[in-house]
Each structure stands twice: as structure tokens, then as C-alpha cells.
PDB file of N, CA and C in Angstrom:
ATOM      1  N   MET V   1     171.275  64.326   2.933  1.00 53.00           N
ATOM      2  CA  MET V   1     171.622  66.030   3.048  1.00 53.00           C
ATOM      3  C   MET V   1     170.583  66.016   3.417  1.00 53.00           C
ATOM      4  N   LEU V   2     170.128  66.585   3.092  1.00 55.00           N
ATOM      5  CA  LEU V   2     168.762  67.621   3.581  1.00 55.00           C
ATOM      6  C   LEU V   2     168.384  67.776   4.855  1.00 55.00           C
ATOM      7  N   SER V   3     168.726  66.907   5.795  1.00 61.00           N
ATOM      8  CA  SER V   3     168.729  66.844   6.767  1.00 61.00           C
ATOM      9  C   SER V   3     168.899  67.715   7.659  1.00 61.00           C
ATOM     10  N   ASN V   4     170.807  67.502   7.278  1.00 59.00           N
ATOM     11  CA  ASN V   4     172.070  67.758   8.097  1.00 59.00           C
ATOM     12  C   ASN V   4     171.627  69.372   7.335  1.00 59.00           C
ATOM     13  N   TYR V   5     170.605  70.651   6.502  1.00 60.00           N
ATOM     14  CA  TYR V   5     171.041  71.963   6.644  1.00 60.00           C
ATOM     15  C   TYR V   5     169.343  72.127   7.552  1.00 60.00           C
ATOM     16  N   ILE V   6     168.660  71.158   7.575  1.00 62.00           N
ATOM     17  CA  ILE V   6     167.527  70.958   8.499  1.00 62.00           C
ATOM     18  C   ILE V   6     168.338  71.289   9.960  1.00 62.00           C
ATOM     19  N   LEU V   7     168.445  69.898  10.536  1.00 60.00           N
ATOM     20  CA  LEU V   7     169.340  69.974  11.948  1.00 60.00           C
ATOM     21  C   LEU V   7     170.680  71.219  12.218  1.00 60.00           C
ATOM     22  N   LEU V   8     171.158  72.292  10.743  1.00 67.00           N
ATOM     23  CA  LEU V   8     172.088  72.978  11.600  1.00 67.00           C
ATOM     24  C   LEU V   8     172.057  74.431  11.814  1.00 67.00           C
ATOM     25  N   GLY V   9     170.549  74.810  11.125  1.00 72.00           N
ATOM     26  CA  GLY V   9     169.753  75.727  12.924  1.00 72.00           C
ATOM     27  C   GLY V   9     168.942  75.733  13.363  1.00 72.00           C
ATOM     28  N   MET V  10     168.845  74.727  14.199  1.00 75.00           N
ATOM     29  CA  MET V  10     168.067  73.816  15.439  1.00 75.00           C
ATOM     30  C   MET V  10     169.824  73.890  16.371  1.00 75.00           C
ATOM     31  N   PRO V  11     168.944  75.160  17.227  1.00 78.00           N
ATOM     32  CA  PRO V  11     169.198  75.100  19.050  1.00 78.00           C
ATOM     33  C   PRO V  11     170.320  73.672  19.177  1.00 78.00           C
ATOM     34  N   GLY V  12     171.593  73.331  19.862  1.00 86.00           N
ATOM     35  CA  GLY V  12     171.718  72.078  20.611  1.00 86.00           C
ATOM     36  C   GLY V  12     171.722  72.886  21.704  1.00 86.00           C
ATOM     37  N   VAL V  13     172.079  71.241  22.723  1.00 90.00           N
ATOM     38  CA  VAL V  13     171.522  70.981  24.166  1.00 90.00           C
ATOM     39  C   VAL V  13     172.743  72.100  25.145  1.00 90.00           C
ATOM     40  N   GLY V  14     173.920  72.295  24.051  1.00 92.00           N
ATOM     41  CA  GLY V  14     174.459  73.513  24.516  1.00 92.00           C
ATOM     42  C   GLY V  14     174.172  75.039  25.091  1.00 92.00           C
ATOM     43  N   THR V  15     173.689  74.885  23.273  1.00 91.00           N
ATOM     44  CA  THR V  15     172.841  76.505  23.319  1.00 91.00           C
ATOM     45  C   THR V  15     171.709  76.377  23.987  1.00 91.00           C
ATOM     46  N   TRP V  16     170.976  75.399  24.275  1.00 89.00           N
ATOM     47  CA  TRP V  16     169.753  76.047  25.442  1.00 89.00           C
ATOM     48  C   TRP V  16     170.437  75.750  26.932  1.00 89.00           C
ATOM     49  N   VAL V  17     171.320  75.540  27.435  1.00 93.00           N
ATOM     50  CA  VAL V  17     172.339  75.478  28.684  1.00 93.00           C
ATOM     51  C   VAL V  17     171.820  76.844  28.755  1.00 93.00           C
ATOM     52  N   VAL V  18     172.581  77.643  27.661  1.00 94.00           N
ATOM     53  CA  VAL V  18     173.623  78.301  28.280  1.00 94.00           C
ATOM     54  C   VAL V  18     172.132  79.519  27.929  1.00 94.00           C
ATOM     55  N   ILE V  19     171.929  79.832  27.186  1.00 91.00           N
ATOM     56  CA  ILE V  19     170.275  80.783  26.858  1.00 91.00           C
ATOM     57  C   ILE V  19     169.476  80.272  28.816  1.00 91.00           C
ATOM     58  N   VAL V  20     169.024  78.891  28.875  1.00 88.00           N
ATOM     59  CA  VAL V  20     168.179  78.989  30.554  1.00 88.00           C
ATOM     60  C   VAL V  20     169.543  79.658  31.707  1.00 88.00           C
ATOM     61  N   VAL V  21     170.876  79.834  31.305  1.00 90.00           N
ATOM     62  CA  VAL V  21     171.852  79.752  32.554  1.00 90.00           C
ATOM     63  C   VAL V  21     170.875  81.673  32.635  1.00 90.00           C
ATOM     64  N   ALA V  22     171.676  82.270  31.364  1.00 91.00           N
ATOM     65  CA  ALA V  22     171.112  83.142  30.784  1.00 91.00           C
ATOM     66  C   ALA V  22     169.912  84.479  31.608  1.00 91.00           C
ATOM     67  N   ILE V  23     168.950  83.210  31.264  1.00 86.00           N
ATOM     68  CA  ILE V  23     167.320  83.677  32.304  1.00 86.00           C
ATOM     69  C   ILE V  23     167.712  83.807  33.563  1.00 86.00           C
ATOM     70  N   LEU V  24     167.844  82.807  33.864  1.00 87.00           N
ATOM     71  CA  LEU V  24     167.746  83.381  35.381  1.00 87.00           C
ATOM     72  C   LEU V  24     169.454  84.122  35.566  1.00 87.00           C
ATOM     73  N   ILE V  25     170.061  84.245  36.178  1.00 89.00           N
ATOM     74  CA  ILE V  25     170.949  85.225  35.801  1.00 89.00           C
ATOM     75  C   ILE V  25     169.928  87.100  35.490  1.00 89.00           C
ATOM     76  N   LEU V  26     169.439  86.832  34.570  1.00 87.00           N
ATOM     77  CA  LEU V  26     168.621  87.931  34.292  1.00 87.00           C
ATOM     78  C   LEU V  26     168.125  88.245  35.100  1.00 87.00           C
ATOM     79  N   PHE V  27     166.986  87.607  35.265  1.00 83.00           N
ATOM     80  CA  PHE V  27     165.096  87.403  35.786  1.00 83.00           C
ATOM     81  C   PHE V  27     165.583  87.364  37.187  1.00 83.00           C
ATOM     82  N   GLY V  28     166.522  85.943  37.872  1.00 84.00           N
ATOM     83  CA  GLY V  28     166.470  85.771  39.135  1.00 84.00           C
ATOM     84  C   GLY V  28     165.872  84.887  39.482  1.00 84.00           C
ATOM     85  N   GLY V  29     165.742  83.849  40.525  1.00 81.00           N
ATOM     86  CA  GLY V  29     165.088  82.775  40.268  1.00 81.00           C
ATOM     87  C   GLY V  29     163.161  82.851  41.039  1.00 81.00           C
ATOM     88  N   LYS V  30     162.644  84.275  41.997  1.00 84.00           N
ATOM     89  CA  LYS V  30     161.625  84.481  41.668  1.00 84.00           C
ATOM     90  C   LYS V  30     161.013  85.380  40.868  1.00 84.00           C
ATOM     91  N   LYS V  31     161.310  86.017  40.134  1.00 86.00           N
ATOM     92  CA  LYS V  31     160.956  86.156  38.880  1.00 86.00           C
ATOM     93  C   LYS V  31     160.441  85.182  37.517  1.00 86.00           C
ATOM     94  N   ILE V  32     161.771  83.887  37.990  1.00 84.00           N
ATOM     95  CA  ILE V  32     160.490  83.243  36.888  1.00 84.00           C
ATOM     96  C   ILE V  32     159.242  82.435  36.874  1.00 84.00           C
ATOM     97  N   PRO V  33     158.756  82.491  38.398  1.00 88.00           N
ATOM     98  CA  PRO V  33     157.490  81.258  38.427  1.00 88.00           C
ATOM     99  C   PRO V  33     156.292  82.619  38.001  1.00 88.00           C
ATOM    100  N   GLU V  34     157.065  84.178  38.489  1.00 89.00           N
ATOM    101  CA  GLU V  34     156.161  85.243  37.898  1.00 89.00           C
ATOM    102  C   GLU V  34     155.941  85.260  35.872  1.00 89.00           C
ATOM    103  N   LEU V  35     156.560  85.249  35.595  1.00 85.00           N
ATOM    104  CA  LEU V  35     156.888  85.105  34.101  1.00 85.00           C
ATOM    105  C   LEU V  35     155.971  84.021  33.850  1.00 85.00           C
ATOM    106  N   MET V  36     156.533  82.894  34.287  1.00 87.00           N
ATOM    107  CA  MET V  36     155.580  81.701  33.490  1.00 87.00           C
ATOM    108  C   MET V  36     154.301  81.595  33.816  1.00 87.00           C
ATOM    109  N   ARG V  37     154.018  82.213  35.618  1.00 93.00           N
ATOM    110  CA  ARG V  37     152.453  82.548  35.166  1.00 93.00           C
ATOM    111  C   ARG V  37     151.718  83.511  33.790  1.00 93.00           C
ATOM    112  N   GLY V  38     152.800  84.610  33.433  1.00 93.00           N
ATOM    113  CA  GLY V  38     152.259  85.476  33.413  1.00 93.00           C
ATOM    114  C   GLY V  38     152.267  84.635  31.466  1.00 93.00           C
ATOM    115  N   ILE V  39     153.433  83.211  30.924  1.00 93.00           N
ATOM    116  CA  ILE V  39     152.972  83.258  29.799  1.00 93.00           C
ATOM    117  C   ILE V  39     151.861  82.141  30.341  1.00 93.00           C
ATOM    118  N   GLY V  40     151.399  81.162  31.123  1.00 94.00           N
ATOM    119  CA  GLY V  40     150.074  80.818  30.563  1.00 94.00           C
ATOM    120  C   GLY V  40     149.543  81.283  30.436  1.00 94.00           C
ATOM    121  N   GLY V  41     149.261  82.816  31.423  1.00 95.00           N
ATOM    122  CA  GLY V  41     147.891  83.597  30.976  1.00 95.00           C
ATOM    123  C   GLY V  41     147.743  83.864  30.075  1.00 95.00           C
ATOM    124  N   GLY V  42     148.720  84.189  29.521  1.00 95.00           N
ATOM    125  CA  GLY V  42     148.436  84.562  27.436  1.00 95.00           C
ATOM    126  C   GLY V  42     148.377  83.565  26.870  1.00 95.00           C
ATOM    127  N   ILE V  43     148.947  82.351  27.144  1.00 95.00           N
ATOM    128  CA  ILE V  43     147.991  81.405  25.927  1.00 95.00           C
ATOM    129  C   ILE V  43     146.724  80.757  26.327  1.00 95.00           C
ATOM    130  N   LYS V  44     146.517  80.735  27.771  1.00 95.00           N
ATOM    131  CA  LYS V  44     144.992  80.658  27.715  1.00 95.00           C
ATOM    132  C   LYS V  44     143.715  81.056  27.776  1.00 95.00           C
ATOM    133  N   GLU V  45     144.450  82.890  27.820  1.00 95.00           N
ATOM    134  CA  GLU V  45     143.660  83.356  26.344  1.00 95.00           C
ATOM    135  C   GLU V  45     143.274  83.226  25.521  1.00 95.00           C
ATOM    136  N   PHE V  46     144.974  83.648  24.923  1.00 94.00           N
ATOM    137  CA  PHE V  46     144.639  83.125  23.616  1.00 94.00           C
ATOM    138  C   PHE V  46     144.216  81.738  23.066  1.00 94.00           C
ATOM    139  N   LYS V  47     144.586  80.923  23.668  1.00 93.00           N
ATOM    140  CA  LYS V  47     143.095  79.254  23.329  1.00 93.00           C
ATOM    141  C   LYS V  47     141.622  79.271  23.678  1.00 93.00           C
ATOM    142  N   ASP V  48     141.235  80.496  24.338  1.00 92.00           N
ATOM    143  CA  ASP V  48     139.857  81.251  24.759  1.00 92.00           C
ATOM    144  C   ASP V  48     139.229  81.658  23.479  1.00 92.00           C
ATOM    145  N   ALA V  49     140.051  82.707  22.746  1.00 91.00           N
ATOM    146  CA  ALA V  49     139.580  83.666  22.351  1.00 91.00           C
ATOM    147  C   ALA V  49     139.951  83.225  20.675  1.00 91.00           C
ATOM    148  N   THR V  50     140.754  81.907  21.076  1.00 90.00           N
ATOM    149  CA  THR V  50     140.227  80.912  19.337  1.00 90.00           C
ATOM    150  C   THR V  50     139.207  80.045  18.932  1.00 90.00           C
ATOM    151  N   LYS V  51     138.860  79.518  20.847  1.00 89.00           N
ATOM    152  CA  LYS V  51     137.472  78.880  20.562  1.00 89.00           C
ATOM    153  C   LYS V  51     136.742  79.534  20.694  1.00 89.00           C
ATOM    154  N   GLU V  52     136.395  80.639  20.499  1.00 86.00           N
ATOM    155  CA  GLU V  52     135.251  81.761  20.625  1.00 86.00           C
ATOM    156  C   GLU V  52     135.258  82.323  19.806  1.00 86.00           C
ATOM    157  N   ASP V  53     136.105  82.374  18.401  1.00 80.00           N
ATOM    158  CA  ASP V  53     136.261  82.609  17.181  1.00 80.00           C
ATOM    159  C   ASP V  53     134.882  80.813  16.536  1.00 80.00           C
ATOM    160  N   GLU V  54     136.071  80.172  17.203  1.00 81.00           N
ATOM    161  CA  GLU V  54     135.270  78.944  15.889  1.00 81.00           C
ATOM    162  C   GLU V  54     134.026  79.207  16.606  1.00 81.00           C
ATOM    163  N   THR V  55     133.029  78.769  17.876  1.00 81.00           N
ATOM    164  CA  THR V  55     131.960  79.044  17.434  1.00 81.00           C
ATOM    165  C   THR V  55     131.011  80.286  17.897  1.00 81.00           C
ATOM    166  N   LYS V  56     132.221  80.819  17.141  1.00 74.00           N
ATOM    167  CA  LYS V  56     131.141  82.678  16.356  1.00 74.00           C
ATOM    168  C   LYS V  56     131.201  82.256  14.862  1.00 74.00           C
ATOM    169  N   LYS V  57     131.815  81.033  14.128  1.00 72.00           N
ATOM    170  CA  LYS V  57     131.527  80.534  12.848  1.00 72.00           C
ATOM    171  C   LYS V  57     130.892  80.009  12.700  1.00 72.00           C
ATOM    172  N   GLU V  58     130.639  78.236  13.688  1.00 72.00           N
ATOM    173  CA  GLU V  58     129.583  77.984  13.941  1.00 72.00           C
ATOM    174  C   GLU V  58     128.726  78.071  13.814  1.00 72.00           C
ATOM    175  N   ASP V  59     127.949  78.983  14.856  1.00 69.00           N
ATOM    176  CA  ASP V  59     127.122  80.056  15.060  1.00 69.00           C
ATOM    177  C   ASP V  59     126.352  80.773  13.597  1.00 69.00           C
ATOM    178  N   THR V  60     127.415  80.936  12.829  1.00 73.00           N
ATOM    179  CA  THR V  60     127.385  82.176  11.231  1.00 73.00           C
ATOM    180  C   THR V  60     127.540  80.610  10.542  1.00 73.00           C
ATOM    181  N   ASN V  61     127.021  79.307  10.520  1.00 69.00           N
ATOM    182  CA  ASN V  61     127.280  78.564   9.381  1.00 69.00           C
ATOM    183  C   ASN V  61     125.360  78.182   9.592  1.00 69.00           C
ATOM    184  N   ASN V  62     125.767  77.838  10.947  1.00 70.00           N
ATOM    185  CA  ASN V  62     124.227  77.652  11.309  1.00 70.00           C
ATOM    186  C   ASN V  62     123.026  77.791  10.487  1.00 70.00           C
ATOM    187  N   LEU V  63     123.661  79.745  11.005  1.00 67.00           N
ATOM    188  CA  LEU V  63     122.458  80.411  11.174  1.00 67.00           C
ATOM    189  C   LEU V  63     121.747  80.589   9.113  1.00 67.00           C
ATOM    190  N   ASP V  64     123.605  80.368   8.796  1.00 60.00           N
ATOM    191  CA  ASP V  64     123.134  80.433   7.039  1.00 60.00           C
ATOM    192  C   ASP V  64     122.415  79.329   6.162  1.00 60.00           C
ATOM    193  N   ARG V  65     122.240  78.467   6.858  1.00 58.00           N
ATOM    194  CA  ARG V  65     121.599  76.871   6.599  1.00 58.00           C
ATOM    195  C   ARG V  65     119.892  77.293   6.630  1.00 58.00           C
TER     196      ARG V  65
END
């Protein structure tokens, strides 16, 4: 019964097709690779920043000992 409520908010295949078609219409085929590159670059920067933060925490933990 609970799984029915969880699935109620999840978009189905038809919804994803409509979203992809809308993105293609709005941005066109040439802009999508640029958009994906930008998103990939943002994700890479985020991962690098989190790794940098973890190394800073490790360094401060090692200094405290």
C-alpha cells in the first residue's frame, strides 16, 4: 500500500519522453552537447571541492592527535 503512494509522485516513461522532447524543442540539437558539458563541468567541480574539504578535515584531525 505504501509503495503505491511512493510511485504516485514518480514520473513515468511518458512524462520523461515529453520532458526530453520539450528540451529538444527549447534548446535544439546543437545546444544540448554544450549544456551537458556545462553540467558535467559543474559536477566535476563539486566533486573536487568535496574531496578538497575531506582532505582538509583529515589534515586537521591528524594535527589534533
